[in-house]
PDB file of C-alpha atoms in Angstrom:
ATOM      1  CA  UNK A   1       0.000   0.000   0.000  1.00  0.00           C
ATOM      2  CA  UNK A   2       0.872   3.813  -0.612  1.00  0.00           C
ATOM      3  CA  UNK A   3       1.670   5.316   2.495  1.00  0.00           C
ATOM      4  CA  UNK A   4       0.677   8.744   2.722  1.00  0.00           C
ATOM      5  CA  UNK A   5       2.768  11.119   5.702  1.00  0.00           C
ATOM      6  CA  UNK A   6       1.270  14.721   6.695  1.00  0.00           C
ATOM      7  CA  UNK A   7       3.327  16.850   8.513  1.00  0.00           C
ATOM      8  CA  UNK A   8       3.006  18.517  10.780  1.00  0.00           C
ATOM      9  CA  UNK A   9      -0.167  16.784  12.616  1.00  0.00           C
ATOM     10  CA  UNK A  10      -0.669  20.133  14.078  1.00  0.00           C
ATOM     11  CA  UNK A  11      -0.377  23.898  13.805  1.00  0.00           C
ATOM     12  CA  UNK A  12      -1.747  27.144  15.166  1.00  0.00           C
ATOM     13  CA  UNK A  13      -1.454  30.267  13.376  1.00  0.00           C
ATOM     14  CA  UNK A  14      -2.769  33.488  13.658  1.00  0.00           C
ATOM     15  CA  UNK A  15      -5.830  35.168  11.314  1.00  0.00           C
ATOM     16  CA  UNK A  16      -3.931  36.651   8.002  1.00  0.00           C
ATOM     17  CA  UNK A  17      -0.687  33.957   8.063  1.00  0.00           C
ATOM     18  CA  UNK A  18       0.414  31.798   5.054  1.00  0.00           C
ATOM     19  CA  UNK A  19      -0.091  28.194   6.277  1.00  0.00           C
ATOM     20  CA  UNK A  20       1.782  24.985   4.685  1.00  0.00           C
ATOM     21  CA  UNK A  21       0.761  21.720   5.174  1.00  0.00           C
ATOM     22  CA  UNK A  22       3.058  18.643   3.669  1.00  0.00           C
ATOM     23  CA  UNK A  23       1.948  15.341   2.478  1.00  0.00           C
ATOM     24  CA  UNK A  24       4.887  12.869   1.234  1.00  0.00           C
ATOM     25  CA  UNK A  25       4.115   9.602  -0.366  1.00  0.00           C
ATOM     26  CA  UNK A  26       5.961   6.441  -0.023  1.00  0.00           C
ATOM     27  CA  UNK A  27       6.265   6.150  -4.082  1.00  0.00           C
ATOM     28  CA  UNK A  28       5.612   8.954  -7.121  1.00  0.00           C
ATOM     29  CA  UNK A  29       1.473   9.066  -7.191  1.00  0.00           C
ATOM     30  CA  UNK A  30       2.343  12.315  -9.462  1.00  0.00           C
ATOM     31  CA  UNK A  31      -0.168  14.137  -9.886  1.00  0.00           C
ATOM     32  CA  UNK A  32      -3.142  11.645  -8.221  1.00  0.00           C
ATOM     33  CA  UNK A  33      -3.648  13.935  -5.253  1.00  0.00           C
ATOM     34  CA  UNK A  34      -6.261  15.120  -3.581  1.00  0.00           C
ATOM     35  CA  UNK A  35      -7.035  17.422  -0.846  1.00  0.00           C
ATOM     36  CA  UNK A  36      -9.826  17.785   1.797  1.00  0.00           C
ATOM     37  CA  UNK A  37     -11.293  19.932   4.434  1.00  0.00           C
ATOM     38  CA  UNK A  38     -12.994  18.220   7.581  1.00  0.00           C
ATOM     39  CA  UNK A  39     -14.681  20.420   9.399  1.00  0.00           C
ATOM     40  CA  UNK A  40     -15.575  19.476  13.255  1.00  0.00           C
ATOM     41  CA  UNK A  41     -18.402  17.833  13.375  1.00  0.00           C
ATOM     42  CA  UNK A  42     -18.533  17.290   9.495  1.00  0.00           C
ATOM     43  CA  UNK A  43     -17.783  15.083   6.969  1.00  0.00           C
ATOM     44  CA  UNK A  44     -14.718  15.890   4.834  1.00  0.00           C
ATOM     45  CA  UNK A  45     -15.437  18.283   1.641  1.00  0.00           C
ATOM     46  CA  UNK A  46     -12.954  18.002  -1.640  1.00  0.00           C
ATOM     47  CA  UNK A  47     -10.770  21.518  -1.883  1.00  0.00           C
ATOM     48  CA  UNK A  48      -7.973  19.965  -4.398  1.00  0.00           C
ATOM     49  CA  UNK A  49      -7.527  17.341  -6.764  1.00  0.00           C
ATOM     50  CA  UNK A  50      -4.985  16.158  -9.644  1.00  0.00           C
ATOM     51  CA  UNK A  51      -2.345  17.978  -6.973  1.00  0.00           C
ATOM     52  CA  UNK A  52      -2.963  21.754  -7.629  1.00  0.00           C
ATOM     53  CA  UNK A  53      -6.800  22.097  -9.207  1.00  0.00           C
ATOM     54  CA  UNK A  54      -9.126  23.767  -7.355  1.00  0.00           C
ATOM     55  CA  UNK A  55     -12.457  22.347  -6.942  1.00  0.00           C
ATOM     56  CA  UNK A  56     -15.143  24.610  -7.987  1.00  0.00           C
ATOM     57  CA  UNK A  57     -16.350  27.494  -4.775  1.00  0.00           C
ATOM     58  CA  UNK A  58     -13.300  26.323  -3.158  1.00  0.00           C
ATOM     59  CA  UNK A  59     -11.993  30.269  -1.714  1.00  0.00           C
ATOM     60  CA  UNK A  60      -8.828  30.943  -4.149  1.00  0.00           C
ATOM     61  CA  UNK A  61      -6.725  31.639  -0.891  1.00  0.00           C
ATOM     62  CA  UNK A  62      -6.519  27.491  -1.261  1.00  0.00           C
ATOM     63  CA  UNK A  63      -3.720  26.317  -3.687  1.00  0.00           C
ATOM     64  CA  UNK A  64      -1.961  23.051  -4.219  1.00  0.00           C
ATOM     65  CA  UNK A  65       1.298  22.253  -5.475  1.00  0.00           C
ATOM     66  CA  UNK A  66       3.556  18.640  -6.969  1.00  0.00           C
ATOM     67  CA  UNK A  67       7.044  17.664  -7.053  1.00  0.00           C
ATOM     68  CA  UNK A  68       6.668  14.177  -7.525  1.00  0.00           C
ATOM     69  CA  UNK A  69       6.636  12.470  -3.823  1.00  0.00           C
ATOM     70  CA  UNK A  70       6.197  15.851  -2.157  1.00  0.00           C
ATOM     71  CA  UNK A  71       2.973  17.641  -1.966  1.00  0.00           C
ATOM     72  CA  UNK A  72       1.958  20.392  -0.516  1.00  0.00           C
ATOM     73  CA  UNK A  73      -1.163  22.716   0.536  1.00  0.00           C
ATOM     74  CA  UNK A  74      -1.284  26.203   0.982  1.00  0.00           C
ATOM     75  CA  UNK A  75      -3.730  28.815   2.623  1.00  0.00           C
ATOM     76  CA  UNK A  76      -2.204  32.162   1.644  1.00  0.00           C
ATOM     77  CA  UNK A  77      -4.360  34.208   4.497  1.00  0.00           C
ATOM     78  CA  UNK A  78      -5.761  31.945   7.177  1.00  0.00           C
ATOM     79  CA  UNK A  79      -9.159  33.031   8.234  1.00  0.00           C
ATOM     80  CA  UNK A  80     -11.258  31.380  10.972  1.00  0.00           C
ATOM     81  CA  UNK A  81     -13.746  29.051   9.010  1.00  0.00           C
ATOM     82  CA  UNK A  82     -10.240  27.522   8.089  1.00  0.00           C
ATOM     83  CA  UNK A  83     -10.194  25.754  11.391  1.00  0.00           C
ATOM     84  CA  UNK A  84     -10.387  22.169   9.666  1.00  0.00           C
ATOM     85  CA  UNK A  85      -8.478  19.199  10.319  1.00  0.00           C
ATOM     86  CA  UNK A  86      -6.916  18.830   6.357  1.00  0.00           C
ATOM     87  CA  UNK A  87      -6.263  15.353   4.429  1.00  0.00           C
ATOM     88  CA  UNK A  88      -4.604  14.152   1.412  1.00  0.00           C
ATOM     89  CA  UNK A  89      -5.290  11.066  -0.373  1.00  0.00           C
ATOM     90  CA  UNK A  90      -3.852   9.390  -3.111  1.00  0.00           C
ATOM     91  CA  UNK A  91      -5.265   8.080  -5.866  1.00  0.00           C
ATOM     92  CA  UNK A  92      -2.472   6.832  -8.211  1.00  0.00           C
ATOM     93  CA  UNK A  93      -3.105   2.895  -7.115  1.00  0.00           C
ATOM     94  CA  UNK A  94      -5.264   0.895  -4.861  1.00  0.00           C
ATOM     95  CA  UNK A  95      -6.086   1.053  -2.254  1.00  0.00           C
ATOM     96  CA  UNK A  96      -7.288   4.262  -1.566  1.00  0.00           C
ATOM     97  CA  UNK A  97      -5.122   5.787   0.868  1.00  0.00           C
ATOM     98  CA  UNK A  98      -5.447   9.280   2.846  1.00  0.00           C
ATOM     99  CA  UNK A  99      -2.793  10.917   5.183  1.00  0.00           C
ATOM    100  CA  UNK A 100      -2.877  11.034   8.714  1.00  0.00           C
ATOM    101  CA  UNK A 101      -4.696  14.528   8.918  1.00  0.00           C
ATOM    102  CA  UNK A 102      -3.103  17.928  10.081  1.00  0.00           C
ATOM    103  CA  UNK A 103      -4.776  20.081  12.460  1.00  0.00           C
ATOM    104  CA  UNK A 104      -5.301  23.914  11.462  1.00  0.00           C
ATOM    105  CA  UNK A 105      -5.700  25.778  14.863  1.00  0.00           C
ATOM    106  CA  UNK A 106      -5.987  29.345  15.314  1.00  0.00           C
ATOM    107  CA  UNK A 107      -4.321  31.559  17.645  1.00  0.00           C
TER     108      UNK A 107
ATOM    109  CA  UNK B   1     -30.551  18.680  -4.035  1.00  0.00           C
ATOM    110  CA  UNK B   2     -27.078  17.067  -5.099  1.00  0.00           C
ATOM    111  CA  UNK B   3     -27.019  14.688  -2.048  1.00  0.00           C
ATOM    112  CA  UNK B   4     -25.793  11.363  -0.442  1.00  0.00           C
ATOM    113  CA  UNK B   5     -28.704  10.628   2.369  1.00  0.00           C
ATOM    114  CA  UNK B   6     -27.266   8.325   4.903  1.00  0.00           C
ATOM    115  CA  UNK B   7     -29.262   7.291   8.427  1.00  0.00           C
ATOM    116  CA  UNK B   8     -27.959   8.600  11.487  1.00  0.00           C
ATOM    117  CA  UNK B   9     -26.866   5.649  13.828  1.00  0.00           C
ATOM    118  CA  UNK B  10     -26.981   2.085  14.566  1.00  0.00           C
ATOM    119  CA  UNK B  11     -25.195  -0.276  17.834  1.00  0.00           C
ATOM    120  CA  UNK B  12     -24.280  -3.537  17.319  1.00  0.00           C
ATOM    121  CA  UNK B  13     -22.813  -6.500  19.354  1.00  0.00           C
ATOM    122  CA  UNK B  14     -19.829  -7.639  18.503  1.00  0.00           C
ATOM    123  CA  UNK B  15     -19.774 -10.549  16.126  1.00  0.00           C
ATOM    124  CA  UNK B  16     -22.952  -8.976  14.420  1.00  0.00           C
ATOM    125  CA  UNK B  17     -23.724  -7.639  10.987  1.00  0.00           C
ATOM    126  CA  UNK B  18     -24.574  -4.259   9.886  1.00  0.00           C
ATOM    127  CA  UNK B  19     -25.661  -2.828   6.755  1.00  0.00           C
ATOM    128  CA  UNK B  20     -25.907   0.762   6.059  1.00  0.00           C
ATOM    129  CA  UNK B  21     -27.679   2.218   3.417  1.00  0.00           C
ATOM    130  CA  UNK B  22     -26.908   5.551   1.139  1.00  0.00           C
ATOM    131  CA  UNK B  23     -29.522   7.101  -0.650  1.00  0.00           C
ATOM    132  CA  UNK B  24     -28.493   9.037  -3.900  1.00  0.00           C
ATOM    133  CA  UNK B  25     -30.824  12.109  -4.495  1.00  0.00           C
ATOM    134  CA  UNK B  26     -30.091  15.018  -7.331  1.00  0.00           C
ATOM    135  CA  UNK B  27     -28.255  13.041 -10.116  1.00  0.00           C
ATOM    136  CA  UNK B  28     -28.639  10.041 -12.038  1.00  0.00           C
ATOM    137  CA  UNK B  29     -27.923   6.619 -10.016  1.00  0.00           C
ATOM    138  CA  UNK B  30     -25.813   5.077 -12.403  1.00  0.00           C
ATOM    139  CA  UNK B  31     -23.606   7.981 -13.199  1.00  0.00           C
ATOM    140  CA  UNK B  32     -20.930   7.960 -10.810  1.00  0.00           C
ATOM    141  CA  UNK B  33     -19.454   4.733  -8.847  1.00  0.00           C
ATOM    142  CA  UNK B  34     -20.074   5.084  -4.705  1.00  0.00           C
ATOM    143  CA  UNK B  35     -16.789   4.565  -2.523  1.00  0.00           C
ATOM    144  CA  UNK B  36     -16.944   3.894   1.391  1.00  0.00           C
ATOM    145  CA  UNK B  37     -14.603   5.121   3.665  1.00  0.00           C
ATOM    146  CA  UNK B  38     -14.662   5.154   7.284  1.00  0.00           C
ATOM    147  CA  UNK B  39     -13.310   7.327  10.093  1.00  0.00           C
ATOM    148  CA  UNK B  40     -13.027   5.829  13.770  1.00  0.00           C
ATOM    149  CA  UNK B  41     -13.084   8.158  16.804  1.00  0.00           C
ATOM    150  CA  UNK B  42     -10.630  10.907  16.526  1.00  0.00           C
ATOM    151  CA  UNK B  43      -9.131   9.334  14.296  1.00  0.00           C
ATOM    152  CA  UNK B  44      -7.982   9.822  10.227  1.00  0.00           C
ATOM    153  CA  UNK B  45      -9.833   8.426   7.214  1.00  0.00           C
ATOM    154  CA  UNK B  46      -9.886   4.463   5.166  1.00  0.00           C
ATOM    155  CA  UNK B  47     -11.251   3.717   1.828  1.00  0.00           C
ATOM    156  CA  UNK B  48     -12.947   0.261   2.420  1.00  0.00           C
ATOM    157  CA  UNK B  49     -13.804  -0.071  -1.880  1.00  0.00           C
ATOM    158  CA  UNK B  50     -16.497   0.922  -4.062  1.00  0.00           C
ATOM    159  CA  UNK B  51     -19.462  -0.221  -5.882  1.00  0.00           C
ATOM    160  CA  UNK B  52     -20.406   0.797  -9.589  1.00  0.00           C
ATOM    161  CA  UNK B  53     -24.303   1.544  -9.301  1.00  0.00           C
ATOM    162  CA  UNK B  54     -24.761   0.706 -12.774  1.00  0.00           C
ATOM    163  CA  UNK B  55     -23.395  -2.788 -13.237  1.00  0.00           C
ATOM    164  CA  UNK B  56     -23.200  -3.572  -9.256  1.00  0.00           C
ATOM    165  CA  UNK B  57     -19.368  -4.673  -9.935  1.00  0.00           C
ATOM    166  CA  UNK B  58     -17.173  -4.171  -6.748  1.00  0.00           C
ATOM    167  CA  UNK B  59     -13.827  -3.493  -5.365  1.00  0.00           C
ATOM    168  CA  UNK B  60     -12.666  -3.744  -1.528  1.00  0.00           C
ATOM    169  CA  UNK B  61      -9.744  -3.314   0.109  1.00  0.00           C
ATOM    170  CA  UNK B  62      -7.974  -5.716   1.227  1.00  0.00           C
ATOM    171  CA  UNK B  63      -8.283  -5.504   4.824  1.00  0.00           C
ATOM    172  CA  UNK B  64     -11.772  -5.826   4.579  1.00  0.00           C
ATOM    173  CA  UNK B  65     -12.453  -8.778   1.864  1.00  0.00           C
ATOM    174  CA  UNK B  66     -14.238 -11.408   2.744  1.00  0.00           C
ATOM    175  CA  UNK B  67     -16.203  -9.073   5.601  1.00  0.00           C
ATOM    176  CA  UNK B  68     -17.270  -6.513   3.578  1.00  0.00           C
ATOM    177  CA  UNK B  69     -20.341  -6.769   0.517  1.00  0.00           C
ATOM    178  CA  UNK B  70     -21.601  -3.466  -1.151  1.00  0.00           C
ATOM    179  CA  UNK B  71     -24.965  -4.210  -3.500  1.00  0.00           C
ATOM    180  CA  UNK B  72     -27.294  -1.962  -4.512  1.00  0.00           C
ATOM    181  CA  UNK B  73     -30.741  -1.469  -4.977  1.00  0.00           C
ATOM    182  CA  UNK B  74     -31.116   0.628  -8.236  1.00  0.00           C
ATOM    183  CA  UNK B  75     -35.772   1.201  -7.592  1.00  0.00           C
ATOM    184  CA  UNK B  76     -34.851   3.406  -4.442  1.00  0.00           C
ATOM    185  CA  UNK B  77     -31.535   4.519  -6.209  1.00  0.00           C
ATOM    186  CA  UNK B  78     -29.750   3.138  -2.886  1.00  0.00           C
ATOM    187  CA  UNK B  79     -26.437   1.853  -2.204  1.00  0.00           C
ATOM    188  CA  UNK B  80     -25.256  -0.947   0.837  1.00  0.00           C
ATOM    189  CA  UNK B  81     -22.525  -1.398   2.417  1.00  0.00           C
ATOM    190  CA  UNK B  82     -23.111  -4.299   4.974  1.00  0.00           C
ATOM    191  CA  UNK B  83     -19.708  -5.287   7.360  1.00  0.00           C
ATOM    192  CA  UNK B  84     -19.844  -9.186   9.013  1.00  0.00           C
ATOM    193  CA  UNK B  85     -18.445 -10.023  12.025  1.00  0.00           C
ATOM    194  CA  UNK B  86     -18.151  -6.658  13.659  1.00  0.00           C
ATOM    195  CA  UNK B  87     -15.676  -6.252  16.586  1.00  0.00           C
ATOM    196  CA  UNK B  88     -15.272  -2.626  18.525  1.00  0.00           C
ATOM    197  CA  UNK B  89     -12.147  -2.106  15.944  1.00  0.00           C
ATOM    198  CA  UNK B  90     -15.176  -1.766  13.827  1.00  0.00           C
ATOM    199  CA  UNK B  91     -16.766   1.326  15.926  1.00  0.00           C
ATOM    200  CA  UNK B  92     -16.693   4.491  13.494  1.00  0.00           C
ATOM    201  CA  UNK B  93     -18.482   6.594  11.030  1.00  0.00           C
ATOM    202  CA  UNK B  94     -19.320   5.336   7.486  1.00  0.00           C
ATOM    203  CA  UNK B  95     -19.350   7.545   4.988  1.00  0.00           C
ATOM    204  CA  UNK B  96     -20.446   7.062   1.514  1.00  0.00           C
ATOM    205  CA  UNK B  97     -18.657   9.432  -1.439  1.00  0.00           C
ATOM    206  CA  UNK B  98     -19.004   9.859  -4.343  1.00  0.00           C
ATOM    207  CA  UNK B  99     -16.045   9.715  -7.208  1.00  0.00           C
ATOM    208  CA  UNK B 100     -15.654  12.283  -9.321  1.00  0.00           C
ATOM    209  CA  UNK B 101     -16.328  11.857 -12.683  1.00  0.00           C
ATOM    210  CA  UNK B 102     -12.438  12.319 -13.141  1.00  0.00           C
ATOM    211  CA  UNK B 103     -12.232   8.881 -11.086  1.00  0.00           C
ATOM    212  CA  UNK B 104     -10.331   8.246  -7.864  1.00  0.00           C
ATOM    213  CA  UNK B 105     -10.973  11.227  -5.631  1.00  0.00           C
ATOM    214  CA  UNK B 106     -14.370  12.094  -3.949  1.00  0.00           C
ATOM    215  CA  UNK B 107     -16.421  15.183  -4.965  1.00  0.00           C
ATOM    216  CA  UNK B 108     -19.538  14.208  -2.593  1.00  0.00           C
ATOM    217  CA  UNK B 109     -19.875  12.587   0.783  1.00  0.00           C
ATOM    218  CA  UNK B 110     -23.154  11.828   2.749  1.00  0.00           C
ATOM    219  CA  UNK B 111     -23.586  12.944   6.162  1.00  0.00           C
ATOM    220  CA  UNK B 112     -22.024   9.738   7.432  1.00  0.00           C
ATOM    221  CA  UNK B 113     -23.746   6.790   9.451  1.00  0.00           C
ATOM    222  CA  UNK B 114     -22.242   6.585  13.372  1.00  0.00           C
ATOM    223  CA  UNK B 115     -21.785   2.334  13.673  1.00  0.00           C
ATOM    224  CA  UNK B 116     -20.883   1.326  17.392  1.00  0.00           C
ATOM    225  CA  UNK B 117     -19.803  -2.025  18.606  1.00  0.00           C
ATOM    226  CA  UNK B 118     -20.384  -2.557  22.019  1.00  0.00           C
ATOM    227  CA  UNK B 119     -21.947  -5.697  24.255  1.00  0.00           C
TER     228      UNK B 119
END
């Protein structure tokens, strides 16, 4: 199985910071990536896919990015409805596989 | 409304079936295959395998062969997932999601459907 490695499993920023989340998979899954949003309380929602598309009504400060094993997800201004625990899965090869989540707190 | 309807609960004892149902609602049944991934308490997210609504063909994960059947009943445009031999591993919310017409990642999830396992 692809394993899938967020990092870190937590942060807390403040309202207007550029947050980076990493996700690194155990083999290329270029570009099979996907990102989501799980509110508390919620089910997940799609923000990302194919590593740096935005889903449609996703907020533009959202914006993926590829280099091969190394993914990453950016919120260029964090504001507080971003307060989400954020997942990426891969979709390259079965089975389905999703990172271990990173926590998006804020100051 | 663009919607996967799933029911809110169910407890089980261990070494029980269960078999939760998603209702599709706002698009055709057979357009898009269903996926089923679960979440445990505070804890991350795992694909379990999907069914195609159209020709009821499956695919599981691993883990979960042999435990797991997804079928689907296409007159109430609903979707099963129904998990055998349930232990408290098995306690967690199932989710239904759909795939994107892109294939592999999920554009749509239900609500989710709470599953404890307790005696």
């Amino acid at each position: 199985d692809i394993q899938m490695t967020q990092s870190p499993s937590t942060l807390s920023a403040s309202v207007g910071d550029r947050v980076v989340i990493t996700c690194r998979a155990s083999q290329s899954v270029s570009p099979w990536l996907a990102w989501y949003q799980q509110k508390p309380g919620k089910a997940p929602n799609l923000l990302i896919y194919k590593a740096s598309t935005l889903e449609n009504g996703v907020p533009s400060r959202f914006s993926g990015s590829d280099s091969g094993t190394e993914f990453t997800l950016t919120i260029s201004s964090l504001q507080p409805d971003d307060l989400a625990t954020y997942y990426c899965q891969q979709y390259e090869d079965y089975p389905r596989t999703f990172g271990q989540g990173t926590k998006v707190e804020i100051k | 409304q663009v919607q996967l309807v799933q029911s809110g609960a169910e407890v089980m004892k261990p070494g029980a079936s269960v078999k939760v149902p998603c209702k599709i609602s706002g698009y055709p049944f057979t357009a898009n295959y269903i996926n089923w991934v679960r979440q445990a308490p505070g804890l991350g997210l795992e694909w379990m395998g999907w069914i195609n609504p159209k020709t009821g063909s499956t695919n599981s994960a691993q883990k979960f062969q042999g435990r797991v059947t997804m079928t689907r009943d296409t007159a109430i445009s609903t979707v099963y997932m129904e998990l055998r031999a349930l232990t408290s591993d098995d306690t967690a919310i199932y989710y239904c999601v759909r795939e994107s017409d892109e294939i592999g990642f999920f554009d749509l999830w239900g609500r989710g459907t709470l599953v404890t396992v307790s005696s």
